[in-house]
Coordinates of N, CA and C and ligand atoms in Angstrom, one line a residue:
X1 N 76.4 120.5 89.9 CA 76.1 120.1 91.3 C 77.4 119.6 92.0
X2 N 77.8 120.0 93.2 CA 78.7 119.5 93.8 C 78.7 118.6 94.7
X3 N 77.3 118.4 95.4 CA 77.0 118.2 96.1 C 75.6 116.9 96.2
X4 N 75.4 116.2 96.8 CA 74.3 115.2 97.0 C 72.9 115.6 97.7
X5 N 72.2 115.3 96.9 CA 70.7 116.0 97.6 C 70.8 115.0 99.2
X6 N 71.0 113.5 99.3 CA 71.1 112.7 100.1 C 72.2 112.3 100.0
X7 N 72.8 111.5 101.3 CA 73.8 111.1 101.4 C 74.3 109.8 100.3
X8 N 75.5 109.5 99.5 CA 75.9 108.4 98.7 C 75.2 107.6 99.7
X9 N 75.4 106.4 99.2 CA 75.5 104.9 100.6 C 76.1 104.2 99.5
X10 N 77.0 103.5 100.3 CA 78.5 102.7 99.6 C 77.8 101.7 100.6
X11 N 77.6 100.4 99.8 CA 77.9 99.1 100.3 C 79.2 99.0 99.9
X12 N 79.7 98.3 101.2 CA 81.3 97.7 101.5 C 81.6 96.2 102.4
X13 N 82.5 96.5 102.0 CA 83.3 95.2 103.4 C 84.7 95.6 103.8
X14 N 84.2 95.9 105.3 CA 84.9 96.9 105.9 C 86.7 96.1 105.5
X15 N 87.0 94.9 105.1 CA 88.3 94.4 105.0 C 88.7 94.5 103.8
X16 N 87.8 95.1 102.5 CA 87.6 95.1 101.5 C 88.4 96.4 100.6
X17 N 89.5 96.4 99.9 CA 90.6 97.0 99.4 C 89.4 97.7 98.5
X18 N 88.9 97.3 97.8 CA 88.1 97.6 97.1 C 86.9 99.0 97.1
X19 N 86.6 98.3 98.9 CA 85.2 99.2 99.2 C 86.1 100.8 99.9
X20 N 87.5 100.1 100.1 CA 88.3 101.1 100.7 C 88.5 102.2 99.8
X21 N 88.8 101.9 98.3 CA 89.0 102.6 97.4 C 88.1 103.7 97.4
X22 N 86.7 103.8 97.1 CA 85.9 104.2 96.9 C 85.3 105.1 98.2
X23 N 85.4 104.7 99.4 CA 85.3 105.7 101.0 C 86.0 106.3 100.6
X24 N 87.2 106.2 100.2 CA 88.5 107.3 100.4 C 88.2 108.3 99.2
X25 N 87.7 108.1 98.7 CA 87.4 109.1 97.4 C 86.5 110.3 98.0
X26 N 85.5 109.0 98.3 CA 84.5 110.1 99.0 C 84.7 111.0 99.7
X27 N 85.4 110.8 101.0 CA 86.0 111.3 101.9 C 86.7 112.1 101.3
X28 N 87.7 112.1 100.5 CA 88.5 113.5 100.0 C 87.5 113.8 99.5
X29 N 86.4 114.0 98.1 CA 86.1 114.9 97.9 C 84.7 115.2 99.0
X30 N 84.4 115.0 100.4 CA 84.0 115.5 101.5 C 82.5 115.8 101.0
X31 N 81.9 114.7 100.4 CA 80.7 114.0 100.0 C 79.9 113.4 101.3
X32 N 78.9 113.4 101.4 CA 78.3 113.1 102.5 C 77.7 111.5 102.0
X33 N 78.1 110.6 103.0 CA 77.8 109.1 102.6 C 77.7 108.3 104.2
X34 N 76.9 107.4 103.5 CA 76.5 106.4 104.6 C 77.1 104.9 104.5
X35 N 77.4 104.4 105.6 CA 78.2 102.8 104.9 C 76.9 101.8 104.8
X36 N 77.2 100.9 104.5 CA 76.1 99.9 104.5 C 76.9 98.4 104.5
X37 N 77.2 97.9 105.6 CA 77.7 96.4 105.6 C 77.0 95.4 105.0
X38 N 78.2 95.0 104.2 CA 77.8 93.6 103.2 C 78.7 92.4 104.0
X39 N 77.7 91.2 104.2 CA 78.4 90.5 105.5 C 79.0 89.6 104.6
X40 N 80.2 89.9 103.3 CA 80.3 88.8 102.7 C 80.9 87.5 102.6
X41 N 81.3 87.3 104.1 CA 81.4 86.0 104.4 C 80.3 85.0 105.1
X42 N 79.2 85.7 105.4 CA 78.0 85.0 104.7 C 76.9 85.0 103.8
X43 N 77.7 85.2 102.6 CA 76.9 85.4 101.5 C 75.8 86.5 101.2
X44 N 76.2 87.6 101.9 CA 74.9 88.4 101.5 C 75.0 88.9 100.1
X45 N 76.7 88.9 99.8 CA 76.3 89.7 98.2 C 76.1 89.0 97.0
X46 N 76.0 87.6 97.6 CA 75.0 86.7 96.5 C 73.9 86.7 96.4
X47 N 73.2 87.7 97.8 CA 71.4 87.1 98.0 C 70.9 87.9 96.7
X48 N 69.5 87.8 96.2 CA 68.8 88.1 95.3 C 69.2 89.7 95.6
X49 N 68.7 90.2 96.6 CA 68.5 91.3 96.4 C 69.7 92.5 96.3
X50 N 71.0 91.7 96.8 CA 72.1 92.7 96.2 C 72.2 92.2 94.9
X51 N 72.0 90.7 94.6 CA 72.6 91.0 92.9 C 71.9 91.8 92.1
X52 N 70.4 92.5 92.2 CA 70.0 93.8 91.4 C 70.6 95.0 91.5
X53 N 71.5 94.9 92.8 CA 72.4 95.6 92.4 C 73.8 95.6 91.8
X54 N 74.4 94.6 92.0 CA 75.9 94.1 91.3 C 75.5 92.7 90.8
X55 N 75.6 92.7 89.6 CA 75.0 91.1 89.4 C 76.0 90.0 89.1
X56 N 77.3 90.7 89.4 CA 78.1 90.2 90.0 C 78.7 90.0 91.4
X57 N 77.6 90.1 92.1 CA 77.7 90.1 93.7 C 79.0 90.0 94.6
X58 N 79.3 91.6 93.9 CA 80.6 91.9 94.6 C 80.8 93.7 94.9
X59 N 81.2 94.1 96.0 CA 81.3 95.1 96.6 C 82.7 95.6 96.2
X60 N 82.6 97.0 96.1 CA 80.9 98.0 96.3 C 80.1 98.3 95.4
X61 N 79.9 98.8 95.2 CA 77.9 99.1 94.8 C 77.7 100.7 95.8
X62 N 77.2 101.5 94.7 CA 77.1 103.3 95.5 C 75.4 103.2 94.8
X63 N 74.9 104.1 95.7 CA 73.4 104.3 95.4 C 73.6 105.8 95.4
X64 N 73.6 106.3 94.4 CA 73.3 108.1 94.6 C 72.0 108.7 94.2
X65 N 71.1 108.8 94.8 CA 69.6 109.1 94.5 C 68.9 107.8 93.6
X66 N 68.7 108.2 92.0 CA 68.1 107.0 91.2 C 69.4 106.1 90.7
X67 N 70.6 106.6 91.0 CA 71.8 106.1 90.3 C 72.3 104.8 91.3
X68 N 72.5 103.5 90.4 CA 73.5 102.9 91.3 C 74.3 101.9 90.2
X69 N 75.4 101.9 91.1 CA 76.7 101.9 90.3 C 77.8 100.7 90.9
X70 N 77.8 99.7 90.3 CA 79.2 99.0 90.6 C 80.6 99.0 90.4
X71 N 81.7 98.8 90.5 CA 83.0 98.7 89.9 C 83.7 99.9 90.8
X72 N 85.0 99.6 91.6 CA 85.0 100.3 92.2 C 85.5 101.8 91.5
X73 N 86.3 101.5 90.1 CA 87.0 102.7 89.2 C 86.2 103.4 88.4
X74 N 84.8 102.5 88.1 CA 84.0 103.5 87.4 C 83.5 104.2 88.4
X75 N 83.1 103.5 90.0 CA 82.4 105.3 90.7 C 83.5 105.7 91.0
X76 N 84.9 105.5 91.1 CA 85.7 107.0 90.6 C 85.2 107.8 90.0
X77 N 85.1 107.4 88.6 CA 85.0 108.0 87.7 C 83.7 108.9 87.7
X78 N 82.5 108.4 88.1 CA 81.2 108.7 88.2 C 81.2 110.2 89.1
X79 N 81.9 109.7 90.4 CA 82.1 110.9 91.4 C 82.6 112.2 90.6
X80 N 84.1 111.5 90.5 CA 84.6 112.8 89.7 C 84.1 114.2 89.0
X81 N 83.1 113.0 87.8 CA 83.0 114.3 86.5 C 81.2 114.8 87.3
X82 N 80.8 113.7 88.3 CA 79.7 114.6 89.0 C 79.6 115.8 89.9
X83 N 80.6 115.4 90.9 CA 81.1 115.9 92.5 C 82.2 117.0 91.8
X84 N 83.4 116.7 91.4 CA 84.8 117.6 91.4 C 84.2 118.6 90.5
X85 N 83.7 119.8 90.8 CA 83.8 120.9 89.8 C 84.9 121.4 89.0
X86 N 86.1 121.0 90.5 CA 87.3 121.9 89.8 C 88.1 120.7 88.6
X87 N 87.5 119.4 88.4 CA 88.0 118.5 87.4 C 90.0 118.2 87.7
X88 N 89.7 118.7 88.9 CA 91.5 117.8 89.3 C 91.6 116.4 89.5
X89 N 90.8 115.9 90.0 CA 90.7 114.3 90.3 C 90.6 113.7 89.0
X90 N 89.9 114.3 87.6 CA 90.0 113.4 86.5 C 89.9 114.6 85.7
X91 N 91.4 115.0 85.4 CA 91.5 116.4 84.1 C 90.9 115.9 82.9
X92 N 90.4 116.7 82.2 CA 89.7 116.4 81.4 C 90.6 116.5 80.0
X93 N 91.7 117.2 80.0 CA 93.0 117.2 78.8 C 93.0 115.4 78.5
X94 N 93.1 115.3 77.0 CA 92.5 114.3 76.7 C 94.0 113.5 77.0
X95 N 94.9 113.6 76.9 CA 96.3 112.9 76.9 C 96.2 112.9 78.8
X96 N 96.0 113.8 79.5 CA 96.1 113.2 80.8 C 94.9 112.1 81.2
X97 N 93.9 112.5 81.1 CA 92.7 111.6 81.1 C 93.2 110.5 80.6
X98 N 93.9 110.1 79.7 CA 94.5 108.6 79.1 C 95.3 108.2 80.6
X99 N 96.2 109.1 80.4 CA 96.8 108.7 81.4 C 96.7 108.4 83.2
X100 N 95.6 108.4 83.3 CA 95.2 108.4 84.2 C 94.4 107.1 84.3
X101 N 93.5 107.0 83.0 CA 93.1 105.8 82.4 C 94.1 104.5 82.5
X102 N 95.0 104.8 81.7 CA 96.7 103.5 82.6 C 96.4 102.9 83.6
X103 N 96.7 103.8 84.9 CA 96.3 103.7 85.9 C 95.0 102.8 86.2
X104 N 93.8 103.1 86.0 CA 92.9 102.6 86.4 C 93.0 101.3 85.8
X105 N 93.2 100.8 84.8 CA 93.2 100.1 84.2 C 94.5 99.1 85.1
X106 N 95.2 99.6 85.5 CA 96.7 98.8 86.2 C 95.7 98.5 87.7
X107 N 95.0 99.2 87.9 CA 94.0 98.7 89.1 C 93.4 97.7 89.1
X108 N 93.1 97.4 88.0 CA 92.0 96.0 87.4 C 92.7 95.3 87.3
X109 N 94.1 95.7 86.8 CA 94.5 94.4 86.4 C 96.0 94.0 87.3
X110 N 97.0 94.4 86.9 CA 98.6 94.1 88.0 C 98.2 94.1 89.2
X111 N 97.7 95.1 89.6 CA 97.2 95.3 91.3 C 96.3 94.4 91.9
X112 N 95.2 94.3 91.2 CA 94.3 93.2 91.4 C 94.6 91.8 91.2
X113 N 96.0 91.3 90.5 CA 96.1 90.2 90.3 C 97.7 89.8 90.8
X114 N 98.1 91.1 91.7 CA 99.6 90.9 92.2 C 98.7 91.1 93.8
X115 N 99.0 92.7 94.5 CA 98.9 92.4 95.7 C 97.5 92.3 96.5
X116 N 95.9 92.4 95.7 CA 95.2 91.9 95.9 C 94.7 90.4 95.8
X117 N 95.4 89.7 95.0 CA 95.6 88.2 95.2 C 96.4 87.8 96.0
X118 N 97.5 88.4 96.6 CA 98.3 87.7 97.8 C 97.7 88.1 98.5
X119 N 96.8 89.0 99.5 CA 96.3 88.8 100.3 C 95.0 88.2 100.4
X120 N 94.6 87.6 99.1 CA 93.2 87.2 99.5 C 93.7 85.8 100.0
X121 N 94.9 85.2 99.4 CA 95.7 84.1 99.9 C 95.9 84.0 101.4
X122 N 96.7 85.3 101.9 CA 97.0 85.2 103.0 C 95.8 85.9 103.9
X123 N 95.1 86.2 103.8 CA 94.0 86.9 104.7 C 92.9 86.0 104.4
X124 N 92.2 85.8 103.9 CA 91.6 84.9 103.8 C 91.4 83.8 102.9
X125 N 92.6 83.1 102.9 CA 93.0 81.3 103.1 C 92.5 81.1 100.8
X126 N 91.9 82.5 100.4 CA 92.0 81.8 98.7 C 92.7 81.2 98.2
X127 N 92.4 80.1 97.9 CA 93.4 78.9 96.6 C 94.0 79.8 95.6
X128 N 95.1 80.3 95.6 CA 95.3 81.4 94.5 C 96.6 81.1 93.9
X129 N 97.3 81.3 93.0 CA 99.0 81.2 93.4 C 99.7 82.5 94.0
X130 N 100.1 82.5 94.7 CA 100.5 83.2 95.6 C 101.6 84.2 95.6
X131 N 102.8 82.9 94.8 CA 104.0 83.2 94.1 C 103.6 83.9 93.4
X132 N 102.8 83.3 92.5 CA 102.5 83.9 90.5 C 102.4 85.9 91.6
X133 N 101.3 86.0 92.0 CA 100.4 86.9 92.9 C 102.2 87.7 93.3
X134 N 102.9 87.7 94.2 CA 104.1 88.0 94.7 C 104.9 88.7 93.1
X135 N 104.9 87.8 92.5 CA 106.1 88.3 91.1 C 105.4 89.4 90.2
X136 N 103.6 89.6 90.0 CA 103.5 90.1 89.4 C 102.8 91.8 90.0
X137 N 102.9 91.4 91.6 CA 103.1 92.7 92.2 C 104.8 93.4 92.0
X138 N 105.5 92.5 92.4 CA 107.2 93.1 92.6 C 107.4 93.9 91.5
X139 N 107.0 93.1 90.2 CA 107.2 93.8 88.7 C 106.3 95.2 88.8
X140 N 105.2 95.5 89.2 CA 104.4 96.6 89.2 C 105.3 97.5 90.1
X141 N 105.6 96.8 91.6 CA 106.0 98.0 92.7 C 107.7 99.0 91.5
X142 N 108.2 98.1 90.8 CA 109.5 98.1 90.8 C 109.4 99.4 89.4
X143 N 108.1 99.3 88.7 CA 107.6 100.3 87.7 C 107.3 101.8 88.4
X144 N 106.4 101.2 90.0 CA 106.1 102.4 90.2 C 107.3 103.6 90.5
X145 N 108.1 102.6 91.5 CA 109.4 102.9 92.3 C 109.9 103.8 91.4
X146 N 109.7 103.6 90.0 CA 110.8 104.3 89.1 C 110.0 105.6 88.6
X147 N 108.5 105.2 88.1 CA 108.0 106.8 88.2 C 107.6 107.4 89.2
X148 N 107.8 107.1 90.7 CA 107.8 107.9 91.4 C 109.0 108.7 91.7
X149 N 109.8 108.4 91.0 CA 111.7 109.0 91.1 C 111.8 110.2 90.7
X150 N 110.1 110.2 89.7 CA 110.2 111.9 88.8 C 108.8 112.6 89.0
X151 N 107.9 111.9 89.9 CA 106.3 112.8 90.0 C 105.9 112.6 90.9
X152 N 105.8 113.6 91.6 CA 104.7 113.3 92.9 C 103.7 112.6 93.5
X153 N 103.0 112.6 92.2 CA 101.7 111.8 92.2 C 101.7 111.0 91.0
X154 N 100.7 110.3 90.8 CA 101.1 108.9 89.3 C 100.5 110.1 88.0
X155 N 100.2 110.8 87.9 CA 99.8 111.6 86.7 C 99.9 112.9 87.2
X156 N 101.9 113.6 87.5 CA 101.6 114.8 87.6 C 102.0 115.1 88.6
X157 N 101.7 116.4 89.4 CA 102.6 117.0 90.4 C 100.8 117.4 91.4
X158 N 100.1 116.6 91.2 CA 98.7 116.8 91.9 C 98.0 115.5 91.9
X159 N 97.3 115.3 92.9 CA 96.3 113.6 92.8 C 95.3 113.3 92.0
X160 N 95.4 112.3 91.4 CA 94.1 112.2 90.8 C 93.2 110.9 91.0
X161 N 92.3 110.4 90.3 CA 91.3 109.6 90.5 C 92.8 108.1 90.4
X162 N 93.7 108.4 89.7 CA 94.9 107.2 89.5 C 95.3 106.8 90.8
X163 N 95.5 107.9 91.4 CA 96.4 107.5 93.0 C 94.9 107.0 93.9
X164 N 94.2 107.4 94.0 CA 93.3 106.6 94.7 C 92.8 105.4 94.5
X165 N 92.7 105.1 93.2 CA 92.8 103.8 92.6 C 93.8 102.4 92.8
X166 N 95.1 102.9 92.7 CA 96.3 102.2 92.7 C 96.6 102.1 94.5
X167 N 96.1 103.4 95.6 CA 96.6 103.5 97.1 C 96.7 102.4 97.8
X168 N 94.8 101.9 97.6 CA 94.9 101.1 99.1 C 95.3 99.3 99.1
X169 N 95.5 98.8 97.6 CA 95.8 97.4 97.9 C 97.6 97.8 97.7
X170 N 97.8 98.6 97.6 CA 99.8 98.8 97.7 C 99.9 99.1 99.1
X171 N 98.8 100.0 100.1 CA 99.0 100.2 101.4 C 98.8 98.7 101.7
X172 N 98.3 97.8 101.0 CA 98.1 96.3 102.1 C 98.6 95.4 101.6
X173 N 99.7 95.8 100.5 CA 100.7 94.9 99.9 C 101.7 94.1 101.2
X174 N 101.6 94.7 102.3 CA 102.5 93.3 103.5 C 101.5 92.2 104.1
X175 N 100.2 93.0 103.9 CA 99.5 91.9 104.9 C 99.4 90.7 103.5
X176 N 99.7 90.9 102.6 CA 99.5 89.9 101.2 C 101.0 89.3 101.6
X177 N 102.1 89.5 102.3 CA 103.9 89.0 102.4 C 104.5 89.8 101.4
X178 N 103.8 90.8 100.8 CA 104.7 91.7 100.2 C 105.4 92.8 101.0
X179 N 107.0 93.1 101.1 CA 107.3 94.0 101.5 C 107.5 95.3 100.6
X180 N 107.1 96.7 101.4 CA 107.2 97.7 100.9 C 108.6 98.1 101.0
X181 N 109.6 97.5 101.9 CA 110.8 98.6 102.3 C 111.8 98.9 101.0
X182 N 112.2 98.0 99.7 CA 112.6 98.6 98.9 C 112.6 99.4 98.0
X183 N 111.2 100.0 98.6 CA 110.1 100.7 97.3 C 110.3 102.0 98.1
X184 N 111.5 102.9 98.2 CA 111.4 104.2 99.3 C 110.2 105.2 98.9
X185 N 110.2 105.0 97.2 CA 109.4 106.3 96.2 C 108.2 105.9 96.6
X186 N 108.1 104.8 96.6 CA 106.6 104.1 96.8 C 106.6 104.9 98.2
X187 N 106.8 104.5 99.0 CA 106.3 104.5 100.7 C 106.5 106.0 100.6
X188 N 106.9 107.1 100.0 CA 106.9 108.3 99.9 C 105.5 108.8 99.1
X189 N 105.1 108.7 98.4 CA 103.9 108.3 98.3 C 103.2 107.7 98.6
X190 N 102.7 106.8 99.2 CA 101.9 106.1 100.0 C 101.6 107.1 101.5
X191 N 102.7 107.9 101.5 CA 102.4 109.2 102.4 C 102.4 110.6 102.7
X192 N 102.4 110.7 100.9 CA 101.8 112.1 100.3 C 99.8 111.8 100.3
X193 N 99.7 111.0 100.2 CA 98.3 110.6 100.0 C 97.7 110.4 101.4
X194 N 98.3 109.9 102.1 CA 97.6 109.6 103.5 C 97.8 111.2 104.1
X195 N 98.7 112.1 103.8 CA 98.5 113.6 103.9 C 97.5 114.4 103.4
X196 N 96.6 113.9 102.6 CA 95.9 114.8 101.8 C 94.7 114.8 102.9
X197 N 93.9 116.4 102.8 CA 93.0 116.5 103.6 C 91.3 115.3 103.5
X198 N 91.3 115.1 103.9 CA 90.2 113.8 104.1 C 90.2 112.5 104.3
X199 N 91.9 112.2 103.8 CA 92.4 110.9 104.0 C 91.4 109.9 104.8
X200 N 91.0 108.9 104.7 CA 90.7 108.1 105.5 C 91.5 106.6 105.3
X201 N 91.9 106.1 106.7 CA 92.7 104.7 106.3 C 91.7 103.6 106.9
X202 N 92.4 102.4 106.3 CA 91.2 101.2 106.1 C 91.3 100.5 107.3
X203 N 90.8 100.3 107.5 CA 90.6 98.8 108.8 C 91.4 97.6 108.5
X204 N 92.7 97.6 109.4 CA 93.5 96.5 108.8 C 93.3 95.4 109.4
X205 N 93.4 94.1 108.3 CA 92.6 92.7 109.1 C 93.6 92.3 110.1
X206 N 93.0 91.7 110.9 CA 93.2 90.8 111.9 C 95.0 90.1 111.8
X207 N 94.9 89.1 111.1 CA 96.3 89.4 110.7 C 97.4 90.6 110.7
X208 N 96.8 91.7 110.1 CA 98.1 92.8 110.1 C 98.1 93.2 111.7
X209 N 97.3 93.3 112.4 CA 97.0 93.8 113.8 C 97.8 93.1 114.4
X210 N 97.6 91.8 114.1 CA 98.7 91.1 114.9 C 100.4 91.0 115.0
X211 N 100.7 91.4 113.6 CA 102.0 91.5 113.0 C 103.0 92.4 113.8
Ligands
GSH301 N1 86.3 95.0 89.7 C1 85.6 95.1 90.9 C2 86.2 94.1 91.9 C3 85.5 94.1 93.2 C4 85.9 92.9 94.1 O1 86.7 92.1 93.8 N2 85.2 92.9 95.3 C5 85.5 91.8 96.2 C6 85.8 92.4 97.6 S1 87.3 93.3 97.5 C7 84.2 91.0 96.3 O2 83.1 91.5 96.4 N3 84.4 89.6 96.3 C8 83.3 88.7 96.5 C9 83.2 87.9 95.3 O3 83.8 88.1 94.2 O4 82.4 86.9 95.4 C10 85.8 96.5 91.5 O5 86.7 97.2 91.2 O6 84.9 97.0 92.3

């Protein structure tokens, strides 16, 4: 199947790096989906009835027919091996599939704890360390900077489920006080991807609008 009998529906938060991840997937592989706003600054993704769906009441959350799915890298992953017939988004070669796996895994963790923590700091006011947040993005940007010196994309000379994973909290690494300008490979990527047919970009907060 390539295709959805009914449209996905992605709960999100439209400021949400996270829920961003997962549109954009969609969107490239040109999936038919509906948004569904999670008001999570007043608590709706704690109410009862989203935690049967994340019971970690946190966005997003995909409903695909009987399926529903939290985390934003596993519905990568879910889309992929359902939606991508041609298996480019997640090759199935077991050494690239690892490698791609890296990646997701650097999503959860450096990314989410370098320039997704500085902006939860600076965008919305989290008690975080900020610094810590700042040093342990710079060390990631400064890894990527160097494999982007030899590959187009983070696994390869084509995109995969990695570069969409890794895109959107490095696209919002300034509104966190991270600068991108010494990272040329980076920001050269960051717009090979925003070139790809479907691209969708996120709703930048309030803050970066202002900048
Ligand atoms: N590992 C999760 C993290 C999701 C996440 O941190 N979501 C944030 C929004 S970007 C959230 O819902 N935060 C509310 C909370 O944790 O209470 C994923 O990849 O989907």
């Amino acid at each position: 199947m390539t295709s959805p009998d009914r449209p996905i529906r992605l709960y999100r938060y439209p400021l949400s790096g996270h829920s961003h991840r997962v549109e954009l997937f969609l969107s490239l592989l040109r999936l038919p989906f509906e948004l569904v706003e999670v008001d999570l600054l007043n608590g709706a993704h704690k109410a009862p009835d989203f935690l049967t769906k994340n019971p970690f009441g946190q966005v997003p959350v995909i409903e695909d027919g009987d399926t529903t799915l939290a985390d934003s890298n596993a519905i990568l992953v879910y889309l992929a091996i359902r939606y991508d017939a041609s298996g480019r988004w997640l090759p199935r070669n077991p050494v690239v599939a690892a490698r791609v796996q890296q990646w997701l895994s650097i999503a959860a963790g450096q990314l989410a704890y370098g320039s997704n923590a500085a902006r939860l700091v600076t965008v919305f006011g989290a008690r975080l360390d900020h610094a810590r947040a700042i040093a342990i993005a710079t060390e990631l940007y400064a890894v990527l900077e160097q494999h982007l010196a030899t590959s187009r994309f983070l696994v390869g000379g084509e995109p995969t489920i990695a570069d969409v994973a890794i895109y959107t909290y490095t696209a919002l690494a300034p509104e966190g006080g991270i600068s991108l300008e010494p990272y040329r490979n980076l920001r050269a990527w960051l717009a090979r991807i925003e070139a790809l047919p479907g691209f969708v970009p996120m709703q930048r907060s309030p803050l970066a609008a202002a900048a």
